[in-house]
Structure formats: structure tokens, C-alpha cells
XYZ file of C-alpha atoms in Angstrom:
345
model
C 124.391 80.020 78.933
C 127.236 82.503 79.268
C 128.009 84.220 82.543
C 129.020 87.867 82.764
C 130.407 90.222 85.369
C 127.767 92.708 86.522
C 129.234 96.133 85.804
C 132.486 96.648 87.687
C 131.391 94.426 90.617
C 132.573 90.916 91.362
C 129.036 89.561 90.944
C 128.569 87.044 88.119
C 125.169 86.753 86.420
C 123.699 84.825 83.505
C 123.309 86.554 80.147
C 119.585 85.874 80.366
C 117.641 87.020 83.413
C 114.185 85.742 84.358
C 111.743 88.634 84.725
C 108.697 87.961 86.878
C 106.404 90.803 85.867
C 103.982 88.130 84.591
C 103.649 86.633 88.077
C 100.452 87.639 89.850
C 98.213 89.555 87.531
C 96.212 92.021 89.593
C 95.116 95.497 88.529
C 96.779 96.833 85.381
C 99.177 93.855 85.414
C 96.429 91.475 84.252
C 97.264 92.471 80.669
C 100.902 91.463 81.175
C 100.304 88.060 82.756
C 98.341 86.218 85.404
C 100.791 83.467 86.271
C 99.982 81.907 89.621
C 102.186 79.954 92.018
C 102.139 76.469 90.476
C 103.001 77.673 86.983
C 105.473 80.202 88.355
C 107.238 77.351 90.142
C 107.492 75.467 86.846
C 108.773 78.497 84.949
C 111.377 79.419 87.551
C 112.629 75.826 87.850
C 112.949 75.577 84.048
C 114.867 78.860 83.986
C 117.298 77.577 86.613
C 117.683 74.285 84.763
C 118.399 76.304 81.602
C 121.366 78.008 83.247
C 119.761 81.231 84.492
C 120.927 82.395 87.928
C 119.525 85.937 87.743
C 115.922 86.845 88.667
C 114.373 90.319 88.466
C 111.118 91.588 89.914
C 109.713 94.812 91.429
C 107.541 95.746 94.378
C 105.028 97.426 92.085
C 104.343 94.349 89.953
C 100.819 93.356 90.981
C 101.387 95.498 94.090
C 103.756 93.044 95.716
C 102.178 89.821 94.519
C 104.966 89.169 92.016
C 107.562 89.410 94.786
C 105.541 87.043 96.963
C 105.217 84.446 94.208
C 108.872 84.845 93.233
C 110.085 84.377 96.788
C 107.948 81.282 97.258
C 109.018 79.869 93.881
C 112.683 80.165 94.891
C 111.925 78.283 98.102
C 109.892 75.670 96.238
C 112.779 75.117 93.805
C 114.801 73.759 96.715
C 118.018 75.570 95.870
C 120.383 77.517 98.078
C 119.587 81.218 98.237
C 123.251 81.942 97.419
C 122.822 80.207 94.047
C 120.387 82.892 92.868
C 121.058 86.571 92.203
C 117.827 88.298 93.180
C 116.961 91.803 92.005
C 113.959 93.972 92.772
C 112.973 97.614 92.401
C 111.398 100.476 94.335
C 109.669 103.745 93.461
C 106.193 102.934 92.163
C 102.897 103.667 93.909
C 102.338 101.114 96.663
C 99.480 102.849 98.454
C 97.158 105.829 98.243
C 99.225 108.278 100.269
C 101.633 110.902 98.904
C 104.588 109.112 100.531
C 103.653 105.679 99.182
C 105.814 106.190 96.097
C 109.020 107.857 95.010
C 112.713 107.607 95.883
C 112.599 109.354 99.252
C 114.256 107.928 102.362
C 110.766 107.432 103.794
C 109.573 105.273 100.923
C 112.825 103.366 100.384
C 113.149 102.383 104.030
C 109.532 101.245 104.199
C 109.687 99.291 100.979
C 113.036 97.555 101.354
C 111.748 95.798 104.461
C 108.440 95.020 102.780
C 110.231 93.531 99.767
C 112.484 91.419 101.978
C 109.431 90.008 103.725
C 107.570 89.279 100.481
C 110.653 87.671 98.921
C 111.318 85.601 102.076
C 114.974 86.577 102.151
C 117.422 88.447 104.362
C 119.103 90.342 101.534
C 118.372 91.750 98.093
C 121.328 91.270 95.769
C 120.469 94.198 93.495
C 118.091 96.956 94.638
C 117.097 99.341 91.867
C 115.409 102.736 91.802
C 112.635 102.092 89.298
C 112.408 105.567 87.764
C 113.213 109.242 88.098
C 111.702 111.016 91.097
C 111.492 114.752 90.238
C 110.840 115.691 93.879
C 113.492 113.896 95.937
C 117.107 115.164 95.871
C 119.521 112.572 94.496
C 121.616 112.886 97.670
C 118.668 111.755 99.802
C 118.066 108.720 97.598
C 121.734 107.736 97.573
C 122.130 108.121 101.351
C 119.086 105.907 101.922
C 120.488 103.258 99.568
C 123.844 103.477 101.346
C 122.096 102.711 104.636
C 120.394 99.709 103.013
C 123.809 98.426 101.948
C 125.529 99.126 105.278
C 122.803 97.320 107.230
C 123.162 94.229 105.017
C 119.685 94.368 103.552
C 121.031 95.199 100.082
C 124.284 94.167 98.405
C 124.389 96.303 95.261
C 122.279 99.184 93.968
C 121.137 100.114 90.494
C 118.734 102.323 88.616
C 116.147 102.005 85.882
C 114.752 104.429 83.314
C 117.063 107.356 84.071
C 118.756 109.646 81.569
C 122.516 109.583 81.091
C 123.041 112.968 82.766
C 121.028 111.909 85.806
C 123.095 108.760 86.279
C 126.364 110.634 85.728
C 125.339 113.189 88.352
C 124.470 110.425 90.810
C 127.819 108.705 90.226
C 129.623 111.962 90.970
C 127.677 112.459 94.191
C 128.370 108.874 95.274
C 132.089 109.303 94.701
C 132.206 112.672 96.473
C 130.290 111.440 99.520
C 131.716 107.910 99.630
C 128.342 106.239 99.080
C 127.392 102.993 97.351
C 127.159 103.831 93.669
C 124.799 102.620 90.972
C 126.307 99.524 89.384
C 123.610 98.836 86.801
C 121.050 100.414 84.542
C 117.890 98.569 83.596
C 116.607 100.053 80.342
C 114.490 99.402 77.284
C 116.540 98.242 74.298
C 115.605 96.276 71.185
C 116.755 95.947 67.609
C 113.821 98.232 66.751
C 114.296 100.621 69.676
C 117.916 101.736 69.882
C 117.498 105.205 71.423
C 119.812 104.497 74.368
C 122.741 104.166 71.939
C 122.893 107.969 71.681
C 123.795 108.866 75.268
C 123.231 105.989 77.680
C 125.465 103.291 76.210
C 128.501 105.590 75.862
C 127.985 106.643 79.486
C 127.616 103.038 80.677
C 130.783 101.980 78.918
C 132.708 104.995 80.214
C 131.626 104.442 83.837
C 131.571 100.619 83.772
C 127.893 100.057 84.590
C 126.116 96.857 83.655
C 123.113 97.004 81.320
C 120.016 94.938 82.002
C 117.531 95.028 79.132
C 113.796 95.076 79.768
C 111.135 94.271 77.152
C 113.666 92.849 74.658
C 110.826 91.838 72.324
C 109.147 95.262 72.506
C 106.146 93.947 74.386
C 105.817 91.031 71.959
C 105.952 93.112 68.785
C 109.212 91.392 67.808
C 107.917 87.919 68.593
C 106.992 87.283 64.952
C 103.292 87.001 65.789
C 102.365 90.450 64.485
C 102.215 91.737 60.940
C 102.193 95.266 59.558
C 98.408 95.493 59.817
C 98.481 94.846 63.547
C 97.062 91.357 63.244
C 98.590 88.487 65.180
C 98.023 84.803 65.661
C 97.118 85.136 69.333
C 94.537 87.680 70.398
C 95.550 87.091 74.020
C 99.125 88.233 73.455
C 100.506 90.905 75.754
C 100.787 93.554 73.044
C 97.100 93.173 72.170
C 96.014 94.187 75.657
C 98.928 96.435 76.652
C 100.329 98.388 73.700
C 103.672 99.279 75.273
C 106.487 100.270 74.882
C 106.088 102.791 72.027
C 107.772 101.558 68.846
C 108.470 102.938 65.384
C 106.361 100.281 63.689
C 107.664 100.628 60.105
C 111.234 100.199 61.361
C 110.163 97.332 63.640
C 108.450 95.416 60.867
C 111.378 95.951 58.508
C 113.480 94.276 61.194
C 110.914 91.506 61.699
C 110.926 90.740 57.969
C 114.709 90.405 57.999
C 114.742 88.362 61.204
C 112.080 86.022 59.837
C 114.388 85.203 56.922
C 117.246 84.581 59.366
C 115.036 82.335 61.501
C 113.778 80.404 58.470
C 117.391 79.726 57.538
C 117.984 77.996 60.883
C 116.213 74.784 61.716
C 113.553 75.411 64.358
C 114.580 78.991 65.128
C 112.007 81.711 65.816
C 111.896 85.451 65.167
C 111.949 86.009 68.930
C 115.168 84.026 69.247
C 116.831 86.160 66.554
C 115.712 89.371 68.288
C 117.112 88.169 71.616
C 120.311 86.940 69.973
C 120.861 90.392 68.451
C 120.851 91.880 71.956
C 123.217 89.200 73.244
C 125.649 90.220 70.484
C 125.746 93.840 71.723
C 128.874 94.477 73.810
C 127.182 96.875 76.227
C 124.533 94.337 77.252
C 125.126 92.369 80.443
C 121.837 90.497 80.784
C 118.580 90.347 78.836
C 115.429 90.035 80.923
C 112.970 87.507 79.541
C 109.476 87.036 80.918
C 107.050 84.237 80.204
C 103.418 83.448 80.862
C 103.868 79.852 79.699
C 106.666 77.321 79.854
C 106.831 77.011 76.048
C 107.567 80.745 75.761
C 110.435 80.412 78.208
C 111.833 77.349 76.440
C 111.779 79.193 73.118
C 113.566 82.220 74.582
C 116.228 80.088 76.259
C 117.317 78.788 72.855
C 118.423 82.284 71.843
C 121.774 81.738 73.596
C 122.646 79.114 70.986
C 122.169 81.418 67.992
C 125.297 82.966 66.486
C 124.462 85.764 64.073
C 126.920 86.280 61.250
C 128.657 89.588 60.590
C 126.534 89.980 57.468
C 123.332 89.420 59.453
C 124.385 91.886 62.141
C 125.311 94.457 59.500
C 121.973 93.968 57.752
C 119.990 94.504 60.943
C 122.154 97.489 61.845
C 121.474 99.108 58.478
C 117.716 98.492 58.734
C 117.334 99.814 62.270
C 120.129 102.343 62.772
C 119.184 105.652 64.343
C 119.096 108.775 62.203
C 122.087 111.007 62.852
C 121.546 113.771 65.417
C 123.577 116.651 66.796
C 126.028 116.617 68.506
C 126.744 113.042 67.451
C 127.420 113.883 63.827
C 129.743 116.694 64.919
C 131.700 114.338 67.190
C 132.196 112.023 64.252
C 133.246 114.806 61.897
C 135.637 116.558 64.258
C 137.106 113.387 65.716
C 137.826 111.620 62.449
C 141.331 112.980 61.908
C 142.270 112.503 65.540
C 141.129 108.898 65.414
C 143.171 108.258 62.273
C 146.322 109.508 63.994
C 145.622 107.311 67.021
C 145.218 104.221 64.871
C 148.198 104.840 62.560
């Protein structure tokens, strides 16, 4: 397991992160997983034994139940709290009222304390805004997060599912007002879903933000269990009951076909391991979030850190899944070509 610096901070995290969205299983989250405390304890302990020191959850997962199980699992593992980097998120609907969601000061201040209680901890290492709130001014959100940091309840702040321009605007506001800035982005990224390469990755690299990848197997579609007709060898798989995130299926299955060949050429490797390894080979990626309903799923995913893809394999997957050229990207390439040649001569 490799360790990486989280963005421009001094925090060091494992290249794989244990996601606990499968813990709990109430409401809409039943389709994702219904892992209860005993099995969650086993999964978290195996993750720690496998070299993972990074755990990610969210208040909205099973309406707080995931945080409760995660916090108890950390205690049951019998390790020092300082040996785990604990991340959670805020924004989703946590009640029926109009102020029970969003990125307002009201909601953040209510939920940070609630998350601390559920997680049985005095501080959240990484507190992330879970999505874009079209109502709350960015300044209000950032000032509330700054207060969370200054009071010691939160150590670093991040964001999830924002556009590049929104993050860039927030970074400018943070610098102008002297507030804690976003240090990470948690975003969807797979070999079959590379949309963030257009705007987000260039922005992350320019501003030195860490990238945490959610749903690295596209909700199980890249696990190798599905074929082009939508059939799979496990009718209880997550994708069967929760068809998300949206994926260009022809492109995805072209990638699966290629990754299956790569897996077959390695003793005991799986398609899922190849898909995870591809992400670990991407320079912009800090940590890949893996979730598991069963211990065997986790053990399979952990083996992805041992897979070294060749340049030919990476080039093949790149060619199969590369994004079609769009403006202004193709104009940047055309107009910058000569300038780049001079710089490299």
C-alpha cells in the first residue's frame, strides 16, 4: 500500500480509502448495502490490516447509521484514533425541514456536532461539502467551515461533486478572506467515465488539490460480473438494484473486454483489480475509495495495489476510453503546439 500526501497539506493517506456507504442499509441505501456492526467490524479491521489508514463516510448514508457503525467499528478495532484519517460529508437531507439540508451555516453547524457524536470522536480529519448548494452563498459556507476548523472540530475541508469553476471561485474567496480552503475534491472517475479530465483534473493539478475517487467500479459495472446484455452472475449486485452512476455502456464494455484479457494474463487477477489499478496509475488521483458488502470483495480490491499495468496496456485502455475532443480543448492543443515545441527544444 502506497501512501500519498493529501493535496498540498501535510496529511498522509493510503492510496486506497475504505468507503462505508454500505454500512447500515436503511431507506434508499438498502440497495447499496446492509452491512451491520459485526461484519463492518470485520471489514474495517481487514482494511486496516491491508494498509489502509483512510476512511470515508457521510452523514446522509443511511441517515447517520453509517457514521454510527463506522465510529463504533474504529473503537472496536482497538487502534489509536490518530492512526486513522477519518473523513465525512455534509449537505444531504437529514430531516423534513427546509433547513435540514444544504451548505448553510445553520445546517453545517448542526451537522458537524451530530457527526462528531455519531462517529464518537472529537475531530473530523476531513469535512467535505457533499454537493453544490444553489441557494447558499459560497462565502457563508466557507466562513462556517472556517469556524469548524478554528474550534478544532475539523482539521481540513474538502468538497464533492462541484464543477471546476465553482471550486476555483471558492479557492479565490478563501484566499481573499483568509479562510480554510478546500484541500480535496471527491469525484466520480473510472476508466469508462473520464469526464472530469476536461476541466476538473487540470484545475486540481493547477491548484494542488487532492482527488478522492468515488464509485471506481461504476457501481459494479466494471466488476466483470456484467455483460453487454445487462446480465450478471449475481442478481443481488449493487448495480442490479441501484443503476447508478450513469455510464456510456458501449465504451464501458469495450473497456471490460480489454481488462478481462489483462486479468486473464495475470494469475488470479480480476477485472475489478485492473479497473482499480488503472485509477492508481493516474497521476491526479490521491486515493481511490473502495466499498464492500463482504470481506471477499474487500480482499479482492486490496490486491489492486500489487498490479502494475504496462505502458502498452495503459495506452490500449486510453485509446478505448478516451473522451471525444471538445472545444475549447482542441483549440488549446492547436494553438499551443508551437509554443510547447519551443519550450521543449
